[in-house]
XYZ file of C-alpha atoms in Angstrom:
341
model
C 10.641 -49.063 33.523
C 7.770 -50.261 31.338
C 5.274 -49.419 34.099
C 6.780 -45.945 34.411
C 6.322 -45.379 30.662
C 2.682 -46.459 30.907
C 2.118 -44.109 33.846
C 3.783 -41.267 31.931
C 1.572 -41.894 28.896
C -1.555 -41.868 31.055
C -0.435 -38.603 32.669
C 0.028 -37.000 29.240
C -3.372 -38.277 28.163
C -4.976 -36.871 31.309
C -3.354 -33.466 30.768
C -4.516 -33.479 27.154
C -8.092 -34.256 28.140
C -8.120 -31.547 30.812
C -6.759 -29.008 28.338
C -9.236 -30.059 25.647
C -12.149 -29.539 28.014
C -11.322 -25.850 28.248
C -12.067 -23.445 31.065
C -15.216 -22.862 33.062
C -16.225 -19.706 31.189
C -15.348 -17.922 27.979
C -16.599 -14.351 27.902
C -16.882 -13.177 24.290
C -17.426 -9.441 23.870
C -18.660 -8.268 20.479
C -17.536 -4.683 20.961
C -18.924 -2.509 18.160
C -17.242 0.854 18.761
C -17.268 1.837 15.092
C -19.412 4.833 16.043
C -19.619 7.719 18.505
C -19.130 5.378 21.494
C -15.527 4.508 20.642
C -14.018 6.191 23.708
C -16.412 4.298 26.008
C -15.532 1.042 24.236
C -11.833 1.585 24.821
C -12.519 2.354 28.479
C -14.519 -0.855 28.885
C -11.626 -2.809 27.359
C -9.364 -1.352 30.056
C -11.948 -2.352 32.682
C -11.845 -5.963 31.449
C -8.050 -5.892 31.529
C -8.074 -4.808 35.172
C -8.862 -8.472 35.887
C -7.976 -10.150 32.604
C -8.233 -13.815 31.691
C -7.442 -16.309 34.432
C -6.917 -20.040 34.858
C -10.713 -20.375 35.089
C -12.017 -18.086 32.342
C -10.986 -16.347 29.140
C -12.010 -12.897 27.943
C -12.113 -12.540 24.172
C -12.927 -9.205 22.536
C -13.646 -8.339 18.925
C -13.196 -4.560 18.817
C -14.151 -2.440 15.812
C -13.056 1.220 15.873
C -13.937 4.387 13.950
C -11.760 7.218 12.586
C -11.653 10.687 14.156
C -13.172 9.968 17.581
C -10.239 8.859 19.726
C -6.519 8.876 18.961
C -5.686 6.601 21.914
C -3.922 3.240 21.658
C -2.287 3.675 18.208
C -5.517 5.068 16.705
C -6.033 1.963 14.561
C -9.318 1.992 12.651
C -10.167 -1.552 11.636
C -11.457 -4.547 13.613
C -9.161 -6.638 15.814
C -9.482 -9.640 18.116
C -7.872 -9.758 21.559
C -7.320 -12.363 24.259
C -7.528 -9.933 27.160
C -4.926 -10.414 29.869
C -4.366 -8.432 33.043
C -3.059 -4.931 32.357
C -3.445 -5.212 28.574
C -4.181 -2.177 26.419
C -5.968 -2.370 23.026
C -2.930 -1.633 20.883
C -1.786 -3.084 17.559
C 0.941 -5.119 19.251
C -1.483 -6.780 21.678
C -4.036 -7.909 19.102
C -4.275 -11.571 18.157
C -5.324 -10.620 14.649
C -6.633 -7.796 12.496
C -9.628 -8.891 10.410
C -9.852 -5.621 8.479
C -12.875 -3.380 8.126
C -16.015 -5.419 8.795
C -19.694 -4.658 9.257
C -20.485 -5.498 12.870
C -24.152 -5.068 11.911
C -23.912 -8.156 9.698
C -25.002 -11.300 11.595
C -22.458 -13.407 9.708
C -19.663 -11.365 11.290
C -21.135 -12.168 14.708
C -21.406 -15.877 13.859
C -17.827 -15.982 12.610
C -16.589 -14.397 15.841
C -18.510 -16.851 18.018
C -17.364 -19.906 16.079
C -13.743 -18.757 16.066
C -13.863 -18.099 19.816
C -15.451 -21.489 20.491
C -12.759 -23.286 18.493
C -9.837 -21.446 20.064
C -11.067 -20.865 23.627
C -13.365 -23.764 24.592
C -15.227 -23.610 27.878
C -18.017 -25.200 29.858
C -20.050 -21.989 29.511
C -20.102 -19.126 27.026
C -21.144 -15.570 27.856
C -21.847 -13.495 24.738
C -21.944 -9.719 25.220
C -23.169 -7.449 22.431
C -21.795 -3.957 23.079
C -22.943 -0.707 21.430
C -26.109 1.304 20.855
C -29.455 -0.432 21.172
C -33.090 0.373 20.482
C -35.121 -2.594 21.650
C -37.249 -4.860 19.488
C -37.958 -2.146 16.979
C -37.490 1.601 17.090
C -40.058 4.342 16.706
C -38.592 5.407 13.368
C -37.797 1.993 11.869
C -39.430 -1.393 11.584
C -36.301 -3.190 12.755
C -33.747 -2.633 15.482
C -31.714 -4.552 18.029
C -28.076 -3.709 18.718
C -24.687 -2.888 17.172
C -24.803 0.108 14.864
C -21.757 0.177 12.548
C -21.051 3.639 11.108
C -18.179 3.253 8.643
C -18.220 -0.153 7.005
C -18.538 -0.379 3.260
C -19.939 -3.909 3.339
C -23.728 -3.852 3.858
C -25.554 -6.982 4.923
C -26.965 -8.310 1.613
C -29.846 -10.043 3.408
C -31.124 -6.921 5.166
C -32.042 -4.111 2.761
C -33.969 -2.201 5.456
C -31.150 -1.757 7.976
C -27.946 -3.406 6.651
C -25.609 -1.960 9.300
C -27.531 -3.075 12.398
C -28.230 -6.420 14.050
C -31.993 -6.730 14.264
C -34.450 -8.746 16.344
C -37.780 -8.202 14.610
C -36.625 -9.549 11.239
C -35.016 -12.587 12.873
C -31.354 -11.734 12.205
C -30.169 -12.158 15.767
C -32.236 -15.285 16.358
C -30.790 -16.922 13.242
C -27.260 -16.027 14.342
C -27.809 -17.431 17.839
C -29.317 -20.590 16.367
C -26.310 -21.159 14.104
C -23.879 -20.555 16.960
C -25.564 -22.826 19.490
C -25.964 -25.565 16.889
C -22.230 -25.303 16.218
C -21.447 -25.308 19.956
C -23.770 -28.220 20.635
C -25.264 -26.299 23.580
C -26.815 -23.002 24.595
C -24.949 -19.873 25.601
C -24.744 -19.605 29.358
C -25.678 -15.933 29.068
C -26.592 -13.590 26.245
C -26.106 -10.004 27.377
C -26.708 -6.626 25.763
C -24.485 -3.818 27.021
C -26.656 -1.354 25.118
C -29.696 0.834 25.742
C -33.320 -0.312 25.669
C -32.918 -4.018 24.836
C -34.292 -5.357 28.141
C -37.678 -6.143 26.597
C -39.896 -9.204 26.919
C -39.846 -9.591 23.136
C -36.044 -9.823 23.146
C -36.039 -12.258 26.066
C -38.406 -14.503 24.119
C -36.141 -14.252 21.075
C -33.089 -15.311 23.127
C -34.778 -17.909 25.355
C -34.108 -20.922 23.079
C -30.414 -20.020 22.960
C -29.389 -19.035 26.509
C -29.927 -19.914 30.152
C -29.762 -16.299 31.308
C -30.290 -12.885 29.749
C -28.933 -9.469 30.795
C -30.104 -6.135 29.386
C -31.449 -2.715 30.305
C -35.059 -1.693 29.706
C -34.063 1.986 29.755
C -30.988 3.818 28.526
C -27.621 2.879 29.998
C -24.898 5.339 30.882
C -22.264 5.709 28.139
C -19.690 3.441 29.784
C -22.260 0.701 30.294
C -21.423 -2.206 32.548
C -18.764 -2.228 35.282
C -16.790 -5.132 33.819
C -13.979 -5.147 36.324
C -16.381 -5.541 39.240
C -18.259 -8.640 38.061
C -15.084 -10.176 36.659
C -13.578 -9.846 40.121
C -16.595 -11.731 41.500
C -16.127 -14.489 38.924
C -12.417 -14.671 39.741
C -13.104 -14.827 43.488
C -15.411 -17.801 42.832
C -12.705 -19.529 40.766
C -15.109 -19.433 37.834
C -17.710 -21.473 39.727
C -20.782 -19.351 39.033
C -23.882 -20.632 37.277
C -25.264 -18.576 34.367
C -27.929 -17.023 36.592
C -25.395 -16.255 39.338
C -23.009 -14.576 36.895
C -25.879 -12.652 35.306
C -26.851 -11.406 38.775
C -23.228 -10.392 39.372
C -23.331 -8.237 36.227
C -26.388 -6.401 37.579
C -24.821 -6.033 41.037
C -21.732 -4.560 39.375
C -23.842 -2.065 37.464
C -25.658 -1.012 40.631
C -22.290 -0.702 42.363
C -21.315 1.998 39.886
C -17.958 3.239 38.651
C -16.208 6.552 39.232
C -14.578 6.478 35.802
C -11.342 5.079 37.209
C -12.511 1.511 37.885
C -13.473 2.222 41.475
C -16.896 1.801 43.070
C -19.320 4.727 43.078
C -22.995 3.706 43.521
C -24.093 7.276 42.720
C -22.870 6.823 39.126
C -25.076 4.186 37.509
C -27.507 3.991 34.629
C -31.233 3.749 35.061
C -31.887 0.029 34.787
C -30.281 -3.363 34.245
C -31.892 -6.766 34.777
C -30.766 -10.381 34.960
C -33.369 -12.839 33.698
C -33.564 -16.570 34.340
C -34.662 -17.693 30.888
C -36.401 -20.806 32.239
C -39.117 -18.449 33.561
C -39.860 -16.859 30.190
C -42.276 -19.488 28.777
C -44.607 -19.072 31.774
C -44.426 -15.281 31.449
C -45.169 -15.522 27.737
C -48.207 -17.702 28.432
C -49.531 -15.132 30.918
C -48.957 -12.260 28.468
C -50.817 -14.157 25.751
C -53.803 -14.616 28.076
C -53.706 -10.909 29.000
C -53.629 -9.917 25.318
C -56.635 -12.121 24.551
C -58.597 -10.654 27.461
C -57.796 -7.104 26.336
C -58.916 -7.846 22.790
C -62.172 -9.277 24.091
C -62.662 -6.264 26.366
C -62.094 -3.865 23.477
C -64.682 -5.693 21.364
C -67.080 -5.426 24.317
C -66.886 -1.631 24.345
C -63.984 -0.929 26.713
C -61.707 0.586 24.060
C -61.580 4.023 25.668
C -60.673 2.610 29.074
C -57.915 0.456 27.565
C -56.502 3.431 25.648
C -56.499 5.503 28.833
C -54.606 2.789 30.683
C -52.104 2.541 27.848
C -51.549 6.297 27.950
C -51.099 6.256 31.730
C -48.570 3.397 31.676
C -44.935 4.285 32.289
C -42.846 4.619 29.119
C -39.175 3.739 29.351
C -38.255 6.718 27.183
C -40.277 9.698 25.937
C -39.038 9.075 22.392
C -39.649 5.324 22.278
C -43.389 5.480 22.740
C -43.940 1.829 21.805
C -41.906 0.576 24.784
C -43.857 0.525 28.058
C -43.363 -1.065 31.463
C -45.288 -4.332 31.665
C -45.729 -4.422 35.445
C -47.043 -0.865 35.450
C -49.480 -1.724 32.651
C -50.898 -4.559 34.752
C -51.059 -2.313 37.822
C -52.963 0.358 35.883
C -55.376 -2.267 34.539
C -55.972 -3.570 38.050
C -56.585 -0.078 39.386
C -59.025 0.676 36.541
C -60.931 -2.581 37.103
C -61.457 -1.635 40.744
């Protein structure tokens, strides 16, 4: 009998340790729909719920809504957290908690969400998705930009007088938030992804490289509904959660290329312009090469080749006619090579 008690105690201890270790992935979606994209945000929630959390991964969503855009799902207008399960809808009854009206453009709100998710849904890997509008490293009209534009909050970020309702890269807001989160986690994010427009820039990859193993974003504008969540979640489920960060990042891009007909079915003719998965271990070498290129161009300009360099810059493909400071790096190098010949 004594031996049986010892065995029982060891079994309980084993189950406790397995539970404490968490799942293979926690996907945390920072879904800022407190703007004119609310309907698309609700649709993406339904896409996630087509698969829902499984024995291998959890899907956690912080969803902020706006008044007067969509009356669906109780038409609540604050910010709620959800543990997304299969078939769930984003209603009041299904929320884990309502955290009131918050400014999703305040990095502290992002940090709080990540820490809370880490504490309540531990995993081997964390996939952070920032969902909303995006404008790259900085926009044409402002000195700072990044992602997550909050329209209705009354709580501006006190540390960002320039753009207090937006999470910014160029002033270091996002980097500081990622640093605090990964320090708290004791490890990097598996993936940092931006389900927004225009954030697939080298500058943003560099900013995220210390804090993630993989990076997903679009260099050009996305379609309104963004990523096909159900499709890549199905791939993760089929693999029993056993995808590396780079493999899962690639699955996100494959899902986007696969398209969606608006009813969570495949339609490759309905996709956005671009989406890329980046292995962040490659970024330092790319940065070194870009630094060398920049030095060579500066030397060439000082040597009298300013007109030629300006012509190449003008001829290089721009990702958007409005965002004139965002050009395609490969095309720039190709134009330089052609000019040198």
